Each structure stands twice: as structure tokens, then as C-alpha cells.
PDB file of C-alpha atoms in Angstrom:
ATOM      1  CA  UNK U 161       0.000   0.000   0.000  1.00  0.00           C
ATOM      2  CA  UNK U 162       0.971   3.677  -1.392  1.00  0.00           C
ATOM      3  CA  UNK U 163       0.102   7.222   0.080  1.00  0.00           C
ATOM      4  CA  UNK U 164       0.067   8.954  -3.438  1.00  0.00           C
ATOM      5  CA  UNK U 165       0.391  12.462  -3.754  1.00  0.00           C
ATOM      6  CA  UNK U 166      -2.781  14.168  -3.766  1.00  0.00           C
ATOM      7  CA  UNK U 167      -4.010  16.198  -6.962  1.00  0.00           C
ATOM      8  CA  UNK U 168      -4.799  19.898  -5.678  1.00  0.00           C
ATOM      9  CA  UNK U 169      -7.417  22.440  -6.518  1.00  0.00           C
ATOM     10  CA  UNK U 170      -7.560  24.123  -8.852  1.00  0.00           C
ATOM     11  CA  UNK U 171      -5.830  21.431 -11.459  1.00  0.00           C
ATOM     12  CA  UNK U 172      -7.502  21.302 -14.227  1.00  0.00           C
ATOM     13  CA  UNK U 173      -7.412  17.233 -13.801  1.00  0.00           C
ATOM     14  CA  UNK U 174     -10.640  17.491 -10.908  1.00  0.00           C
ATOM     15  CA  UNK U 175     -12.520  18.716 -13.849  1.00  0.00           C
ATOM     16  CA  UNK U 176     -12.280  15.825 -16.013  1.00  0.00           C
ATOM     17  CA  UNK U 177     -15.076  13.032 -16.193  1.00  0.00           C
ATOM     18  CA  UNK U 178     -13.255  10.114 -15.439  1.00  0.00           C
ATOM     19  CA  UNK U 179     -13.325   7.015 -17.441  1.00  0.00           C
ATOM     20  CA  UNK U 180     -15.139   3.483 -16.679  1.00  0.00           C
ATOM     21  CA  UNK U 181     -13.250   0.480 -15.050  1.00  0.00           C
ATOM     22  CA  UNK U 182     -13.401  -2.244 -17.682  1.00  0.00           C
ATOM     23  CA  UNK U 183     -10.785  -4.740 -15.786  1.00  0.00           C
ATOM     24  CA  UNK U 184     -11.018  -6.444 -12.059  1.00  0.00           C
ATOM     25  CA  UNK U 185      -7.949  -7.465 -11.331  1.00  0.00           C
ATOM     26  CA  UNK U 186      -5.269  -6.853  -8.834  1.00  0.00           C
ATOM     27  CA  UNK U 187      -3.904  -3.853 -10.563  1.00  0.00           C
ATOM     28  CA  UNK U 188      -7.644  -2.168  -9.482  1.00  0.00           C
ATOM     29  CA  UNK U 189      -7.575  -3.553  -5.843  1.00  0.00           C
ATOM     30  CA  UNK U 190      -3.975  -2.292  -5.630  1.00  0.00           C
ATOM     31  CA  UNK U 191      -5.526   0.936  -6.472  1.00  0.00           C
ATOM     32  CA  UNK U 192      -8.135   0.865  -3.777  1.00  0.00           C
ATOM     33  CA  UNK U 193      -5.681   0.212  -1.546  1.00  0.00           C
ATOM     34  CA  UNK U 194      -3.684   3.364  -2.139  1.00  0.00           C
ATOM     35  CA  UNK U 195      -6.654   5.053  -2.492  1.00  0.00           C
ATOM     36  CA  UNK U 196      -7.802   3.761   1.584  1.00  0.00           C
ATOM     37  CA  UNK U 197      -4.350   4.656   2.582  1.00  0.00           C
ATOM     38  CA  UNK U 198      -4.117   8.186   0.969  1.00  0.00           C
ATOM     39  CA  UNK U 199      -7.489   9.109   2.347  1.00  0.00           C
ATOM     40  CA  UNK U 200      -6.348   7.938   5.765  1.00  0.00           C
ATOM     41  CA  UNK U 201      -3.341  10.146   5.539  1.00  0.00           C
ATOM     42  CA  UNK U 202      -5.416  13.107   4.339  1.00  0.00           C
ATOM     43  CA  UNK U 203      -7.209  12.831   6.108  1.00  0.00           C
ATOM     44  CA  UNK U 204     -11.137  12.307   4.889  1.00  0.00           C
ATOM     45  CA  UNK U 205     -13.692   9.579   4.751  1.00  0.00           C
ATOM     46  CA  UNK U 206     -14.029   9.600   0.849  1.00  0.00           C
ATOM     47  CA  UNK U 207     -11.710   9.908  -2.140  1.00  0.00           C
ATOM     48  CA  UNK U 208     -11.768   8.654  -6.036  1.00  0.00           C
ATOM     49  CA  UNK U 209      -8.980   8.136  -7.883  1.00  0.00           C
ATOM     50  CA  UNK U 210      -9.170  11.775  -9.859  1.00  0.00           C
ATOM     51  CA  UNK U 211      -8.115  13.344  -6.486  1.00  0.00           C
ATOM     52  CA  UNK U 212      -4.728  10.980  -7.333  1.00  0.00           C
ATOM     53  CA  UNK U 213      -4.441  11.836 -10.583  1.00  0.00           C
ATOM     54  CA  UNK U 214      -6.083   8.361 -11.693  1.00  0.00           C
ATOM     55  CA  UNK U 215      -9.246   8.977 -14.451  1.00  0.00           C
ATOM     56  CA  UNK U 216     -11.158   5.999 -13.144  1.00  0.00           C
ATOM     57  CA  UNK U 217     -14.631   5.641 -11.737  1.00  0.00           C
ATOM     58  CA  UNK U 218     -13.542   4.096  -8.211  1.00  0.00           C
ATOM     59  CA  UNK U 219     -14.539   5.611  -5.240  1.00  0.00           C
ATOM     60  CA  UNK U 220     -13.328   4.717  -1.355  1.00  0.00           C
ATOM     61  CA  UNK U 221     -15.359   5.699   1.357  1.00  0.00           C
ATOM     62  CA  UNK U 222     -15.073   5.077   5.125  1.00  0.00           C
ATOM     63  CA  UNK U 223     -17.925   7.003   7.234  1.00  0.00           C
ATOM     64  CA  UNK U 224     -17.188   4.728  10.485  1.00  0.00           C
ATOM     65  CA  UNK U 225     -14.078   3.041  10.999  1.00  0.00           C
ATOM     66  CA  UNK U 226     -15.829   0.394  12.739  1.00  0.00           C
ATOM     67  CA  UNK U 227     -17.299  -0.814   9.991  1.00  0.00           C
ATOM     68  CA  UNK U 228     -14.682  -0.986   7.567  1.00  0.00           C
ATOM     69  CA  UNK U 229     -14.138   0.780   4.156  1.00  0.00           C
ATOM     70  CA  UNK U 230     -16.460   0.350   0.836  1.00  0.00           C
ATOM     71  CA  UNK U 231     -15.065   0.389  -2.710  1.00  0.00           C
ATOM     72  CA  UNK U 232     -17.302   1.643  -5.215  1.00  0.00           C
ATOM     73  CA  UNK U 233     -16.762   0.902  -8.590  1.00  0.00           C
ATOM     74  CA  UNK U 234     -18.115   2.793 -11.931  1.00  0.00           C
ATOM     75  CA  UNK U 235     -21.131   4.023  -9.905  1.00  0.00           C
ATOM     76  CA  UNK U 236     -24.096   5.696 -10.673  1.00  0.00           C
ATOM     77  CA  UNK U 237     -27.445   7.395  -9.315  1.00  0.00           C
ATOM     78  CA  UNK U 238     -30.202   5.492 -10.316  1.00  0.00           C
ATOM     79  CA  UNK U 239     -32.832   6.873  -7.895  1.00  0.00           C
ATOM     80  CA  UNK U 240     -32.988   9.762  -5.258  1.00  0.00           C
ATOM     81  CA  UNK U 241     -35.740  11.037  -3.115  1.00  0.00           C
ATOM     82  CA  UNK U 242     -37.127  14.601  -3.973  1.00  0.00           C
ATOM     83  CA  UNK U 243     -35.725  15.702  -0.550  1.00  0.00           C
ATOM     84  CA  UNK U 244     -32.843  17.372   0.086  1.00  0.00           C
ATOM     85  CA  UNK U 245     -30.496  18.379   3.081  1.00  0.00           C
ATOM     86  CA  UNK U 246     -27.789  20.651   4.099  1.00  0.00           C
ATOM     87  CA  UNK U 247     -24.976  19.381   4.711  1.00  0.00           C
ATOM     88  CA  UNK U 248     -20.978  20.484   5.229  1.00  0.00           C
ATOM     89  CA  UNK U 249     -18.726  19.441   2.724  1.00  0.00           C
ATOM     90  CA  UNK U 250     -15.167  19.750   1.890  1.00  0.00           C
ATOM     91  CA  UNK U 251     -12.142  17.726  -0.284  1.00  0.00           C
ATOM     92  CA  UNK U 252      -8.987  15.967   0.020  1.00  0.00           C
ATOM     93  CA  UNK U 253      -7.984  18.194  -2.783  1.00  0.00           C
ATOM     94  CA  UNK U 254      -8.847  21.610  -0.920  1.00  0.00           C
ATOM     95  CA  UNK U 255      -7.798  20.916   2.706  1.00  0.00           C
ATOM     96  CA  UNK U 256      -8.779  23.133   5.338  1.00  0.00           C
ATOM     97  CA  UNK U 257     -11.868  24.688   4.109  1.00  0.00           C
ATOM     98  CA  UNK U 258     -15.390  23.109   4.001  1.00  0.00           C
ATOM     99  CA  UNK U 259     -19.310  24.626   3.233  1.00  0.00           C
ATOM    100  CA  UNK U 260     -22.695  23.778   3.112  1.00  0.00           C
ATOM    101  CA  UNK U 261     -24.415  22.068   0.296  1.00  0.00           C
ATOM    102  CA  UNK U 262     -27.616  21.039  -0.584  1.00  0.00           C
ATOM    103  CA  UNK U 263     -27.840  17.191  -1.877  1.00  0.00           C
ATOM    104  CA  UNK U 264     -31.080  15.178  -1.997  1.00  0.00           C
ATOM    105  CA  UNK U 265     -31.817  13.036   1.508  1.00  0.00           C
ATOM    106  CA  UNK U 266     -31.715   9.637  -0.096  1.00  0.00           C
ATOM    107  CA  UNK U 267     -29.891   8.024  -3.406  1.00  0.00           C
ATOM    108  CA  UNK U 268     -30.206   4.316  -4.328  1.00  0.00           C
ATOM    109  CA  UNK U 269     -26.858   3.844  -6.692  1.00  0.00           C
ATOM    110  CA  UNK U 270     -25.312   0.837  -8.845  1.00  0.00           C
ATOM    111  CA  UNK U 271     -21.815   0.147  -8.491  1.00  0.00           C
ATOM    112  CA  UNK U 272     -19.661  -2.578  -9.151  1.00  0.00           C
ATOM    113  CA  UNK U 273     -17.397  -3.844  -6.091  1.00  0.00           C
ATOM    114  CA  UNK U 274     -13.414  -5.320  -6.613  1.00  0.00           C
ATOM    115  CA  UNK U 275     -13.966  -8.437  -7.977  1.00  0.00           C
ATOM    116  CA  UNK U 276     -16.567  -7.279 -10.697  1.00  0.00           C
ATOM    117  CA  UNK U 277     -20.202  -8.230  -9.431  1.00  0.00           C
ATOM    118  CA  UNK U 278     -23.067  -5.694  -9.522  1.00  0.00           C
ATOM    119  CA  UNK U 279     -24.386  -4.070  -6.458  1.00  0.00           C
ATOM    120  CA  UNK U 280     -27.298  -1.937  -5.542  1.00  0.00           C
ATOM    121  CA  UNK U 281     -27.351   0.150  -1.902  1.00  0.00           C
ATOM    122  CA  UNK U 282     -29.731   2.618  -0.761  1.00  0.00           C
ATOM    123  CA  UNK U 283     -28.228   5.473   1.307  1.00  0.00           C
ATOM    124  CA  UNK U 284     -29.597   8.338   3.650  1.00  0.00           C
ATOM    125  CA  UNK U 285     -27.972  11.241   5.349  1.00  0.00           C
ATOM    126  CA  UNK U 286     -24.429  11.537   5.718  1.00  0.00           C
ATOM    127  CA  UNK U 287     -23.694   8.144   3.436  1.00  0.00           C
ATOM    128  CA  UNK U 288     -26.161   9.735   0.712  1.00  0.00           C
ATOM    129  CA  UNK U 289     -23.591  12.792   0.486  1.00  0.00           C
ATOM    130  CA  UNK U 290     -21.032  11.237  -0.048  1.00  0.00           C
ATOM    131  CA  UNK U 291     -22.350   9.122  -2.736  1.00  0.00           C
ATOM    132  CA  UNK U 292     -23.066  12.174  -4.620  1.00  0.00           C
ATOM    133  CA  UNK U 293     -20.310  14.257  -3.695  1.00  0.00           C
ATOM    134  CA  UNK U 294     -17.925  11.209  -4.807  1.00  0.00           C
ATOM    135  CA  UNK U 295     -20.009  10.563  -7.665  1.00  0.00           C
ATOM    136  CA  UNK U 296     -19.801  14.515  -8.737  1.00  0.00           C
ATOM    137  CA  UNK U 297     -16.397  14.154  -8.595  1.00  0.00           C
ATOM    138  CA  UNK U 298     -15.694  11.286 -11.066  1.00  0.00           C
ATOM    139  CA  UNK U 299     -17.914  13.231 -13.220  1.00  0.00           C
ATOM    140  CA  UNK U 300     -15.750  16.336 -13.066  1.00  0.00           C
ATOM    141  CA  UNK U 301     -17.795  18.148 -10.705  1.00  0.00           C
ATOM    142  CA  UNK U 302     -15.171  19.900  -7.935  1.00  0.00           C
ATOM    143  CA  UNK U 303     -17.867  20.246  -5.264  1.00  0.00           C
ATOM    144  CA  UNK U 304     -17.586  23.819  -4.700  1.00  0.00           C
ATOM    145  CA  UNK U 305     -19.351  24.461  -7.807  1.00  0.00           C
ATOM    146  CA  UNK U 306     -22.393  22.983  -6.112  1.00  0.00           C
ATOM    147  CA  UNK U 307     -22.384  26.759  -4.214  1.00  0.00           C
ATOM    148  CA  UNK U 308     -23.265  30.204  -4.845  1.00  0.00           C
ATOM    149  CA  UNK U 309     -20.735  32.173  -6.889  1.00  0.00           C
ATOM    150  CA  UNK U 310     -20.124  34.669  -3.874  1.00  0.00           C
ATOM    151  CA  UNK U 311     -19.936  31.464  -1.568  1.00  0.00           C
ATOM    152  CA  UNK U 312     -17.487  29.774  -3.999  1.00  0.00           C
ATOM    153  CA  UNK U 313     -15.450  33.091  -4.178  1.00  0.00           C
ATOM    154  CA  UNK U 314     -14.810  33.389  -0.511  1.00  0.00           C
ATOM    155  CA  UNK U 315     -14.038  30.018  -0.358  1.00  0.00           C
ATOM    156  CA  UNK U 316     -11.659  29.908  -2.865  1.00  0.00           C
ATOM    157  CA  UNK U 317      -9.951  32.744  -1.462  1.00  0.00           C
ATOM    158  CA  UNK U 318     -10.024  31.433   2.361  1.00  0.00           C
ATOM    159  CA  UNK U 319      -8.274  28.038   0.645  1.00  0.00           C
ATOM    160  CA  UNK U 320      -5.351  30.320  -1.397  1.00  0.00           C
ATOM    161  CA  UNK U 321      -4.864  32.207   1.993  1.00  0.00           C
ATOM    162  CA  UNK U 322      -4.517  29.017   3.901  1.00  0.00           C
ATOM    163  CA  UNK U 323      -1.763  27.488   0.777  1.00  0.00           C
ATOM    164  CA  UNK U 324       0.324  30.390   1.454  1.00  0.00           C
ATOM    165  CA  UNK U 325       0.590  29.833   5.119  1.00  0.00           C
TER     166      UNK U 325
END
């Protein structure tokens, strides 16, 4: 296991849609292992491989350490609820600075896990966020342009305050 550096915002690379997973093999579990160890180091409780400079539609996430981590594959929304929530948010790519966003409560998504079989999961609240935020992100969504333009602004120039020390 790796701790790989950590693409920054704004590269241009967090913009990019990444591309499907078309092989299970040990090259991609080798990859969700960096990926769990690189978010640990961060450290966060999701990361895809865009935010380590990998195009590929897998996604870590670890909400409760208890419980282990989850390795999403190519995965997608296929349902949400028409409710939505507030919730903070923030990125291994822009540490130190985090904002509200509004997601929907509850997603049911399709993913594929390491070895290649299919998987449905419903998810609520904190879990739900993620999936979107995460899923955003492999579609070259940076999450801060889920905010206002003034909100984005001030947060973008909170984060380049921060990187200069």
C-alpha cells in the first residue's frame, strides 16, 4: 500500500469526467488500496482516484471506521428522493476549508465492487452525500461548484490564503 500524492485544486485534472473500469484485477484492488491509505493520511472519509491523478470511476469511502471501508466501482445514481439536506462538505484536494451544500436526503446507486459483481445500496444522510459528492467528482464536478458564486469566491480565497501559510 501507497500514500500517493494528492491532486490539488484548482488542477484542471478534478474537472475531467473520469473514465469506466473495464478490468477487475489486482492492478484495481492495488488501487483501492492506495486510495484507503491516501485518504487515511489526508485525512477524509471519501476519495476517487481523480483526487490521485487516476481517471477511473472508483470511489473509497469510510464514514465509520468500525465498519470498515467500501469500494465503489463505476457508480451511478439510479434513484434519489425529492428531498434534500444541508450538509458540510469539503475535499482531500482543498484541505482546510469546508461549506454547506444542498444534496437530496436519499440516493439508491449501482456500483460494481473489486472483484466485478453488480451491487445496488440505498443510502440516507451523511452516506447519501457522499455518494453524490464522490459521484460529482468522477464526473468532473469539484464540489464547490455545487455553491453560490459569492460562496465559492470566498471560499476559494479562504483556501489560497490558507496554501500560502
Amino acid at each position: 500500500m501507497t500514500i500517493r500524492p494528492i491532486v490539488r485544486y484548482p488542477d484542471p485534472r478534478l474537472a475531467l469526467v473520469a473514465e469506466p473500469v473495464t478490468v477487475f484485477d489486482d492492478t484495481l484492488r492495488e488501487l483501492a488500496r492506495d486510495l484507503l491509505e491516501t485518504m487515511h493520511a489526508a485525512p477524509g472519509i471519501g476519495i476517487t482516484a481523480p483526487h490521485i491523478g487516476v481517471p477511473l470511476r472508483v470511489v473509497v469511502l469510510e464514514l465509520d471506521p468500525s465498519e470498515g471501508a467500501q469500494t465503489y466501482v463505476n457508480p451511478e445514481i439510479i434513484r434519489t428522493s425529492p428531498e434534500m439536506i444541508l450538509h458540510k462538505e469539503g475535499s482531500v484536494s482543498m484541505p482546510g476549508v469546508n461549506d454547506e451544500v444542498e444534496r437530496r436526503a436519499r440516493v439508491r446507486i449501482r456500483y460494481w465492487d473489486l472483484d466485478g459483481n453488480m451491487q445496488t445500496e440505498e443510502s440516507d444522510g451523511l452516506r447519501a452525500v457522499c455518494h453524490q459528492h464522490e459521484i460529482d467528482q468522477l464526473d468532473g464536478v469539484f464540489w464547490i461548484r455545487r455553491l453560490s458564486r459569492l460562496k465559492r469566491e470566498r471560499l476559494i480565497k479562504r483556501f489560497e490564503k490558507i496554501s500560502r501559510g
